[in-house]
Amino acid sequence: MIRFDRVGKRYPDGTDAVHDLSFEVDEGELVTLVGPSGCGKTTTMMMVNRLIEPTSGRIEVAGEDVMSVDPVRLRRRIGYVIQQVGLFPHRTVLDNTATVPELVGWKRSRALSRAAELLDLVGLDPKTYGGRYPGQLSGGQRQRVGVARALAADPPVLLMDEPFGAVDPVVRERLQNQFLDLQRSLRKTVLLVTHDIEEAVRLGDRMAVYGPGRIEQYDTPATVLGRPASAYVAEFVGADRGLKRLSVTEVRPDDLEEPPVARCAEPAGHAADRMRSEGARWAVVLDDEGALHGWVGLEEVARAEGRTVGDLAHRMNAWVPVGSPLKGAFGVMLQHDAGWVAVLDGARFLGVLTPAKLHEALRRSVDADARGVGREEAAFDSVPDA
Ligand code: ADP
Ligand code: MG
């Protein structure tokens, strides 16, 4: 959808802001550009909608060379969100949001109803906020209006320059989550600039890590964290990149172990015999439908002749839905002081995640398989296996 081919930008004063940039952004993909200040991220982004023009190379949007497209027509297809938001102070929130549809010639009534719809989408009730002026909003609310405005004409491409930069960390995380939800349904092609590595990792399908004037690594967050391409990238992503990887790797069904299982309706003595013969000290208790009911210890079922397993089961709080990040699963493990967490698909019990399996899943996240590299060859910065 967006293609950079050996793109360079030298400003008139001789500053080489970027040189020899080549990368592609697929349709529906969210790519984050991350790196220290001054390394050319904003320059890269502004060349996509021709607010800045490249001095060498070629940029394509949807197969067209941007230099051959009328800039006004180009910008209609590209939403733009910047940190300072750039809302018009003397226009209401609703009018601000309707700006682009009106510019591209929508009837006023249609533009306003579209604006109300978009405000709703970003979590601002148009009845409450539509009539306010930007100065009557909090920083986070203004950012959301900025996003709504950029989306109003439904452009396929969205450029976002530090869109959540001006708000405190709590609000920022909320805005990020909300934007991710939105992006899951809208599937825009997004380029998002940030200097915040956490944000780049959380939001990006892929991330471009910038050094001065160039991209040092372009890959999925899991791979950048698991296999930084250079010492520069390793340092930039931080010494805690192993921990960060926990938040970009999901629990998959094939990560799970099958623990001993007992059924609610099973007589306690029967379950005790079975657990002894399997050498199990505890079992997960499931109902007839395979839903998680709880857990029991061997001692308890052994002492409770005549009762059913279901009567004796303890509630199990240590569980997560399949597909949730390893970080959440690890948190639940620590919180409940459990050696494992149950993993559910809806109510259905799939298996348990153990610390050993969690470690395996992290190794997997390095993408070794996808690249046809053997697991043992993947550079991995944890203690070597015994
Ligand atoms: P980032 O967004 O990563 O902080 P920028 O793209 O804004 O970086 O800037 C990249 C480099 O280009 C910096 O060294 C900056 O000072 C320089 N630069 C940006 N705009 C101009 C300009 N209009 N004229 C000259 N140099 C500029
Ligand atoms: Mg910038």
Short mmCIF file of C-alpha atoms and ligand atoms in Angstrom, two decimals:
data_model
loop_
_atom_site.label_atom_id
_atom_site.label_comp_id
_atom_site.label_asym_id
_atom_site.label_seq_id
_atom_site.Cartn_x
_atom_site.Cartn_y
_atom_site.Cartn_z
CA MET A 1 0.00 0.00 0.00
CA ILE A 2 2.91 2.34 0.82
CA ARG A 3 6.27 1.69 -0.78
CA PHE A 4 9.55 3.53 -0.21
CA ASP A 5 12.22 2.80 -2.78
CA ARG A 6 15.69 4.23 -2.01
CA VAL A 7 14.19 7.47 -0.75
CA GLY A 8 16.36 10.35 0.44
CA LYS A 9 15.63 13.82 1.73
CA ARG A 10 18.25 16.55 1.84
CA TYR A 11 16.93 19.86 3.20
CA PRO A 12 18.00 23.06 1.42
CA ASP A 13 20.51 23.79 4.20
CA GLY A 14 22.29 20.54 3.38
CA THR A 15 20.89 18.42 6.24
CA ASP A 16 20.52 14.82 5.11
CA ALA A 17 17.42 13.95 7.11
CA VAL A 18 17.08 10.44 5.63
CA HIS A 19 18.90 8.55 2.92
CA ASP A 20 18.34 5.35 1.00
CA LEU A 21 15.10 4.37 2.76
CA SER A 22 13.43 1.26 1.36
CA PHE A 23 10.47 -0.41 3.03
CA GLU A 24 6.87 -1.39 2.38
CA VAL A 25 3.68 -1.18 4.39
CA ASP A 26 1.01 -3.70 3.47
CA GLU A 27 -2.65 -2.83 3.18
CA GLY A 28 -4.34 -2.87 6.59
CA GLU A 29 -1.02 -2.95 8.41
CA LEU A 30 -0.03 -0.68 11.29
CA VAL A 31 3.66 0.18 11.14
CA THR A 32 5.36 2.19 13.86
CA LEU A 33 8.41 4.36 13.15
CA VAL A 34 10.40 4.58 16.35
CA GLY A 35 13.73 6.09 17.27
CA PRO A 36 15.38 8.98 19.06
CA SER A 37 14.51 12.56 18.20
CA GLY A 38 16.00 13.99 15.02
CA CYS A 39 16.59 10.73 13.15
CA GLY A 40 14.11 11.43 10.35
CA LYS A 41 10.79 9.88 11.38
CA THR A 42 8.64 12.95 10.81
CA THR A 43 10.45 13.67 7.54
CA THR A 44 9.66 10.12 6.39
CA MET A 45 6.00 10.48 7.24
CA MET A 46 5.52 13.91 5.69
CA MET A 47 6.93 12.69 2.39
CA VAL A 48 4.01 10.26 2.10
CA ASN A 49 1.43 13.04 1.77
CA ARG A 50 3.93 15.42 0.11
CA LEU A 51 4.00 17.97 2.88
CA ILE A 52 7.71 17.41 2.25
CA GLU A 53 9.04 16.22 -1.09
CA PRO A 54 11.78 13.62 -1.42
CA THR A 55 15.03 14.68 -3.10
CA SER A 56 15.77 11.17 -4.36
CA GLY A 57 14.05 7.82 -4.78
CA ARG A 58 10.39 7.05 -5.19
CA ILE A 59 7.36 6.74 -2.89
CA GLU A 60 4.24 4.91 -3.99
CA VAL A 61 0.82 4.95 -2.37
CA ALA A 62 -1.56 2.33 -3.73
CA GLY A 63 0.75 1.80 -6.69
CA GLU A 64 0.98 5.48 -7.69
CA ASP A 65 4.12 7.59 -7.48
CA VAL A 66 3.14 10.34 -5.05
CA MET A 67 5.07 12.90 -7.12
CA SER A 68 2.75 12.23 -10.05
CA VAL A 69 -0.45 12.71 -8.04
CA ASP A 70 -2.01 16.10 -7.38
CA PRO A 71 -1.11 16.82 -3.72
CA VAL A 72 -4.64 17.90 -2.79
CA ARG A 73 -6.13 14.75 -4.25
CA LEU A 74 -3.39 12.70 -2.55
CA ARG A 75 -4.14 14.21 0.88
CA ARG A 76 -7.82 13.43 0.60
CA ARG A 77 -6.94 9.76 0.68
CA ILE A 78 -4.56 10.14 3.59
CA GLY A 79 -5.70 11.03 7.10
CA TYR A 80 -3.17 12.96 9.16
CA VAL A 81 -2.97 13.16 12.95
CA ILE A 82 -0.31 15.23 14.69
CA GLN A 83 0.68 15.67 18.29
CA GLN A 84 -0.41 19.29 18.58
CA VAL A 85 -3.69 18.05 17.12
CA GLY A 86 -4.15 21.28 15.15
CA LEU A 87 -7.84 21.69 15.91
CA PHE A 88 -9.37 25.03 14.94
CA PRO A 89 -9.92 26.81 18.28
CA HIS A 90 -12.94 28.81 17.13
CA ARG A 91 -14.85 25.91 15.63
CA THR A 92 -16.85 23.43 17.67
CA VAL A 93 -15.72 19.83 18.09
CA LEU A 94 -18.41 18.71 15.66
CA ASP A 95 -17.38 21.29 13.04
CA ASN A 96 -13.72 20.42 13.51
CA THR A 97 -14.49 16.76 12.90
CA ALA A 98 -16.54 17.57 9.81
CA THR A 99 -13.73 19.65 8.26
CA VAL A 100 -12.38 17.12 5.79
CA PRO A 101 -15.70 15.73 4.54
CA GLU A 102 -16.81 19.32 3.93
CA LEU A 103 -13.57 20.12 2.14
CA VAL A 104 -14.07 17.20 -0.19
CA GLY A 105 -17.54 18.43 -1.03
CA TRP A 106 -19.95 16.47 1.16
CA LYS A 107 -23.26 18.19 1.90
CA ARG A 108 -23.13 19.88 5.29
CA SER A 109 -25.86 17.69 6.81
CA ARG A 110 -24.09 14.52 5.69
CA ALA A 111 -20.72 15.79 6.91
CA LEU A 112 -22.16 16.63 10.34
CA SER A 113 -23.87 13.29 10.79
CA ARG A 114 -20.64 11.56 9.75
CA ALA A 115 -18.75 13.70 12.28
CA ALA A 116 -21.18 12.70 15.04
CA GLU A 117 -20.73 9.04 14.11
CA LEU A 118 -16.93 9.37 14.29
CA LEU A 119 -17.00 11.16 17.66
CA ASP A 120 -19.08 8.30 18.96
CA LEU A 121 -16.58 5.83 17.53
CA VAL A 122 -13.68 7.41 19.44
CA GLY A 123 -15.72 7.42 22.64
CA LEU A 124 -16.90 11.03 22.77
CA ASP A 125 -20.66 11.42 23.02
CA PRO A 126 -21.49 13.94 20.28
CA LYS A 127 -24.40 15.33 22.34
CA THR A 128 -22.09 16.18 25.21
CA TYR A 129 -18.94 17.18 23.34
CA GLY A 130 -20.04 18.11 19.82
CA GLY A 131 -20.92 21.69 20.77
CA ARG A 132 -17.81 22.37 22.83
CA TYR A 133 -14.72 24.21 21.66
CA PRO A 134 -11.28 22.54 21.73
CA GLY A 135 -10.25 24.70 24.70
CA GLN A 136 -13.04 23.09 26.75
CA LEU A 137 -11.61 19.59 26.39
CA SER A 138 -8.87 17.69 28.22
CA GLY A 139 -5.68 16.80 26.33
CA GLY A 140 -6.82 13.21 25.84
CA GLN A 141 -10.20 14.29 24.52
CA ARG A 142 -8.53 16.64 22.04
CA GLN A 143 -6.35 13.79 20.81
CA ARG A 144 -9.46 11.73 20.22
CA VAL A 145 -11.06 14.54 18.23
CA GLY A 146 -7.86 14.62 16.17
CA VAL A 147 -8.24 10.91 15.41
CA ALA A 148 -11.95 11.28 14.63
CA ARG A 149 -11.22 14.15 12.28
CA ALA A 150 -8.54 12.20 10.44
CA LEU A 151 -10.93 9.27 9.99
CA ALA A 152 -13.96 11.33 8.99
CA ALA A 153 -13.55 11.09 5.21
CA ASP A 154 -12.71 7.38 5.56
CA PRO A 155 -9.22 7.54 4.03
CA PRO A 156 -7.53 4.17 3.41
CA VAL A 157 -4.22 5.50 4.76
CA LEU A 158 -3.57 7.18 8.10
CA LEU A 159 -0.40 9.03 9.10
CA MET A 160 -0.02 9.65 12.83
CA ASP A 161 2.87 11.68 14.25
CA GLU A 162 3.23 11.16 18.02
CA PRO A 163 -0.58 11.07 18.24
CA PHE A 164 -0.65 10.14 21.94
CA GLY A 165 2.43 12.08 22.94
CA ALA A 166 0.88 15.00 24.75
CA VAL A 167 -1.06 13.12 27.43
CA ASP A 168 -0.12 11.47 30.70
CA PRO A 169 0.80 7.76 30.71
CA VAL A 170 -2.54 6.53 32.04
CA VAL A 171 -4.57 8.40 29.46
CA ARG A 172 -2.07 7.41 26.80
CA GLU A 173 -2.54 3.72 27.50
CA ARG A 174 -6.30 4.14 27.32
CA LEU A 175 -6.07 5.99 24.01
CA GLN A 176 -3.71 3.33 22.64
CA ASN A 177 -6.09 0.53 23.58
CA GLN A 178 -9.03 2.35 22.14
CA PHE A 179 -7.16 3.03 18.93
CA LEU A 180 -6.13 -0.63 18.65
CA ASP A 181 -9.77 -1.70 19.02
CA LEU A 182 -10.75 0.77 16.36
CA GLN A 183 -7.97 -0.39 14.04
CA ARG A 184 -9.06 -4.02 14.42
CA SER A 185 -12.35 -3.17 12.78
CA LEU A 186 -11.23 -0.39 10.41
CA ARG A 187 -8.03 -2.02 9.11
CA LYS A 188 -6.50 1.21 7.84
CA THR A 189 -2.98 1.25 6.52
CA VAL A 190 -1.24 3.21 9.28
CA LEU A 191 2.19 4.79 9.70
CA LEU A 192 2.62 5.93 13.30
CA VAL A 193 5.64 7.89 14.53
CA THR A 194 6.68 7.63 18.17
CA HIS A 195 9.84 7.98 20.23
CA ASP A 196 8.37 5.60 22.81
CA ILE A 197 9.55 2.02 22.38
CA GLU A 198 6.68 0.66 24.52
CA GLU A 199 4.16 2.35 22.26
CA ALA A 200 5.91 1.10 19.11
CA VAL A 201 5.86 -2.47 20.42
CA ARG A 202 2.27 -2.37 21.60
CA LEU A 203 0.74 -0.85 18.53
CA GLY A 204 2.86 -2.04 15.63
CA ASP A 205 2.20 -5.05 13.43
CA ARG A 206 5.73 -4.22 12.33
CA MET A 207 8.11 -1.56 13.55
CA ALA A 208 10.90 0.40 11.87
CA VAL A 209 13.66 1.22 14.34
CA TYR A 210 15.46 4.39 13.24
CA GLY A 211 19.07 5.35 13.71
CA PRO A 212 20.25 8.71 12.36
CA GLY A 213 18.75 9.07 8.88
CA ARG A 214 18.11 5.38 8.33
CA ILE A 215 16.16 2.33 9.38
CA GLU A 216 18.26 -0.04 11.45
CA GLN A 217 15.67 -2.82 11.60
CA TYR A 218 12.24 -3.39 10.10
CA ASP A 219 10.36 -6.37 11.49
CA THR A 220 7.64 -7.55 13.88
CA PRO A 221 7.99 -6.37 17.49
CA ALA A 222 8.56 -9.96 18.60
CA THR A 223 11.50 -10.33 16.24
CA VAL A 224 12.99 -6.90 16.95
CA LEU A 225 12.88 -7.67 20.68
CA GLY A 226 13.96 -11.27 20.32
CA ARG A 227 16.62 -10.76 17.69
CA PRO A 228 17.78 -7.15 17.47
CA ALA A 229 19.69 -6.64 14.22
CA SER A 230 22.52 -4.66 15.81
CA ALA A 231 23.96 -3.48 19.09
CA TYR A 232 22.31 -0.12 18.42
CA VAL A 233 18.85 -1.71 18.20
CA ALA A 234 19.48 -3.88 21.25
CA GLU A 235 20.41 -0.82 23.25
CA PHE A 236 17.48 1.20 21.96
CA VAL A 237 14.86 -1.43 22.77
CA GLY A 238 16.30 -1.72 26.26
CA ALA A 239 17.80 -4.28 28.57
CA ASP A 240 14.34 -5.46 29.57
CA ARG A 241 13.42 -6.51 26.05
CA GLY A 242 12.92 -10.08 27.26
CA LEU A 243 10.15 -8.80 29.51
CA LYS A 244 8.70 -6.66 26.74
CA ARG A 245 8.43 -9.75 24.57
CA LEU A 246 5.97 -11.20 27.05
CA SER A 247 3.48 -8.58 25.97
CA VAL A 248 3.77 -9.27 22.23
CA THR A 249 3.56 -13.07 22.39
CA GLU A 250 0.19 -14.77 22.71
CA VAL A 251 -0.76 -18.00 24.44
CA ARG A 252 -1.52 -20.59 21.76
CA PRO A 253 -3.26 -23.95 22.18
CA ASP A 254 -0.08 -25.83 21.26
CA ASP A 255 1.79 -24.15 24.13
CA LEU A 256 -0.32 -26.00 26.66
CA GLU A 257 0.14 -29.08 28.80
CA GLU A 258 -2.60 -31.54 29.64
CA PRO A 259 -2.85 -31.81 33.41
CA PRO A 260 -4.63 -34.61 35.29
CA VAL A 261 -8.39 -34.11 34.93
CA ALA A 262 -11.35 -35.19 37.07
CA ARG A 263 -15.04 -34.80 36.24
CA CYS A 264 -17.63 -33.08 38.43
CA ALA A 265 -19.87 -36.17 38.52
CA GLU A 266 -17.04 -38.57 39.31
CA PRO A 267 -17.15 -40.25 42.79
CA ALA A 268 -14.31 -38.94 44.95
CA GLY A 269 -12.88 -42.39 45.72
CA HIS A 270 -12.78 -43.24 42.05
CA ALA A 271 -10.94 -40.00 41.24
CA ALA A 272 -8.49 -40.63 44.10
CA ASP A 273 -7.61 -44.09 42.78
CA ARG A 274 -7.11 -42.75 39.31
CA MET A 275 -4.97 -39.83 40.47
CA ARG A 276 -2.78 -42.15 42.57
CA SER A 277 -2.21 -44.43 39.64
CA GLU A 278 -1.21 -41.44 37.50
CA GLY A 279 1.00 -40.07 40.26
CA ALA A 280 -1.02 -36.83 40.35
CA ARG A 281 -1.26 -34.67 43.49
CA TRP A 282 -4.07 -32.55 42.10
CA ALA A 283 -6.46 -32.46 39.18
CA VAL A 284 -8.37 -29.92 37.15
CA VAL A 285 -12.14 -30.41 37.53
CA LEU A 286 -14.30 -30.13 34.41
CA ASP A 287 -18.05 -30.38 33.96
CA ASP A 288 -19.82 -32.50 31.34
CA GLU A 289 -19.35 -29.84 28.67
CA GLY A 290 -15.61 -29.60 29.27
CA ALA A 291 -15.92 -26.23 31.01
CA LEU A 292 -13.58 -25.42 33.88
CA HIS A 293 -15.23 -26.05 37.26
CA GLY A 294 -12.21 -25.78 39.57
CA TRP A 295 -9.50 -28.00 40.99
CA VAL A 296 -9.09 -30.66 43.73
CA GLY A 297 -6.15 -32.06 45.70
CA LEU A 298 -5.52 -35.79 46.03
CA GLU A 299 -5.73 -35.71 49.87
CA GLU A 300 -9.19 -34.16 49.74
CA VAL A 301 -10.70 -36.68 47.36
CA ALA A 302 -9.01 -39.54 49.19
CA ARG A 303 -10.70 -38.48 52.46
CA ALA A 304 -14.16 -37.95 51.00
CA GLU A 305 -15.58 -41.38 50.18
CA GLY A 306 -19.16 -41.09 48.95
CA ARG A 307 -19.02 -37.54 47.66
CA THR A 308 -18.51 -36.33 44.12
CA VAL A 309 -15.50 -34.44 42.82
CA GLY A 310 -17.74 -31.49 41.92
CA ASP A 311 -18.71 -31.05 45.62
CA LEU A 312 -15.10 -30.85 46.67
CA ALA A 313 -13.69 -28.63 43.94
CA HIS A 314 -12.09 -25.30 44.76
CA ARG A 315 -12.74 -22.33 42.63
CA MET A 316 -9.90 -21.74 40.19
CA ASN A 317 -8.96 -18.12 39.73
CA ALA A 318 -5.72 -18.65 37.86
CA TRP A 319 -6.92 -18.70 34.28
CA VAL A 320 -6.62 -16.64 31.09
CA PRO A 321 -8.35 -16.76 27.69
CA VAL A 322 -6.41 -18.38 24.86
CA GLY A 323 -4.77 -15.70 22.71
CA SER A 324 -4.02 -13.39 25.62
CA PRO A 325 -0.45 -12.11 25.95
CA LEU A 326 2.06 -14.18 27.91
CA LYS A 327 2.55 -11.14 30.12
CA GLY A 328 -1.03 -11.43 31.37
CA ALA A 329 -0.69 -15.16 31.94
CA PHE A 330 2.54 -14.64 33.86
CA GLY A 331 0.90 -11.93 35.95
CA VAL A 332 -1.98 -14.25 36.85
CA MET A 333 0.52 -16.97 37.77
CA LEU A 334 2.31 -14.61 40.16
CA GLN A 335 -0.86 -13.10 41.56
CA HIS A 336 -2.32 -16.46 42.56
CA ASP A 337 1.03 -17.95 43.47
CA ALA A 338 0.21 -20.82 41.11
CA GLY A 339 2.68 -23.06 39.29
CA TRP A 340 0.51 -22.81 36.19
CA VAL A 341 -2.54 -21.10 34.76
CA ALA A 342 -5.55 -22.69 33.08
CA VAL A 343 -6.22 -21.55 29.53
CA LEU A 344 -9.81 -21.32 28.32
CA ASP A 345 -11.54 -20.89 25.01
CA GLY A 346 -14.75 -19.24 26.16
CA ALA A 347 -15.67 -21.54 29.08
CA ARG A 348 -14.02 -24.59 27.53
CA PHE A 349 -10.83 -25.77 29.20
CA LEU A 350 -7.91 -26.22 26.77
CA GLY A 351 -4.98 -27.02 29.05
CA VAL A 352 -2.51 -25.34 31.38
CA LEU A 353 0.42 -23.04 30.76
CA THR A 354 3.46 -23.84 32.89
CA PRO A 355 6.61 -21.75 33.35
CA ALA A 356 8.52 -24.15 31.10
CA LYS A 357 5.91 -23.82 28.36
CA LEU A 358 5.91 -20.06 28.77
CA HIS A 359 9.63 -20.05 28.12
CA GLU A 360 9.15 -22.21 25.03
CA ALA A 361 6.49 -19.86 23.73
CA LEU A 362 8.88 -16.93 24.13
CA ARG A 363 11.48 -18.76 22.08
CA ARG A 364 8.89 -19.39 19.41
CA SER A 365 8.12 -15.68 19.26
CA VAL A 366 11.57 -15.00 17.87
CA ASP A 367 10.03 -16.09 14.55
CA ALA A 368 12.67 -18.74 14.05
CA ASP A 369 10.22 -21.10 12.40
CA ALA A 370 8.74 -18.52 10.06
CA ARG A 371 12.20 -17.77 8.71
CA GLY A 372 13.24 -21.35 8.32
CA VAL A 373 15.97 -20.94 10.90
CA GLY A 374 16.35 -23.76 13.41
CA ARG A 375 15.38 -22.87 16.94
CA GLU A 376 18.81 -23.59 18.25
CA GLU A 377 20.29 -21.14 15.75
CA ALA A 378 18.10 -18.26 16.83
CA ALA A 379 20.14 -15.84 18.90
CA PHE A 380 18.49 -15.95 22.25
CA ASP A 381 19.61 -13.90 25.16
CA SER A 382 18.38 -15.99 28.08
CA VAL A 383 20.44 -18.51 30.00
CA PRO A 384 21.32 -21.44 27.74
CA ASP A 385 19.36 -24.63 28.20
CA ALA A 386 20.93 -27.03 30.66
P1 ADP B 1 12.31 13.06 14.01
O1 ADP B 1 10.88 13.17 13.61
O2 ADP B 1 12.84 11.68 13.99
O3 ADP B 1 12.57 13.73 15.33
P2 ADP B 1 12.81 14.88 11.80
O4 ADP B 1 12.37 14.18 10.59
O5 ADP B 1 11.90 15.93 12.34
O6 ADP B 1 13.21 13.83 12.93
O7 ADP B 1 14.21 15.57 11.50
C1 ADP B 1 15.30 14.85 10.92
C2 ADP B 1 16.50 15.78 10.75
O8 ADP B 1 16.19 16.76 9.77
C3 ADP B 1 16.88 16.55 11.99
O9 ADP B 1 18.27 16.66 12.03
C4 ADP B 1 16.22 17.89 11.80
O10 ADP B 1 16.92 18.90 12.48
C5 ADP B 1 16.35 18.05 10.31
N1 ADP B 1 15.27 18.90 9.75
C6 ADP B 1 13.93 18.75 9.89
N2 ADP B 1 13.25 19.69 9.20
C7 ADP B 1 14.20 20.46 8.61
C8 ADP B 1 14.15 21.61 7.76
N3 ADP B 1 12.99 22.12 7.37
N4 ADP B 1 15.33 22.14 7.35
C9 ADP B 1 16.51 21.59 7.73
N5 ADP B 1 16.62 20.53 8.52
C10 ADP B 1 15.48 19.95 8.98
MG MG B 2 9.25 14.01 14.74
#
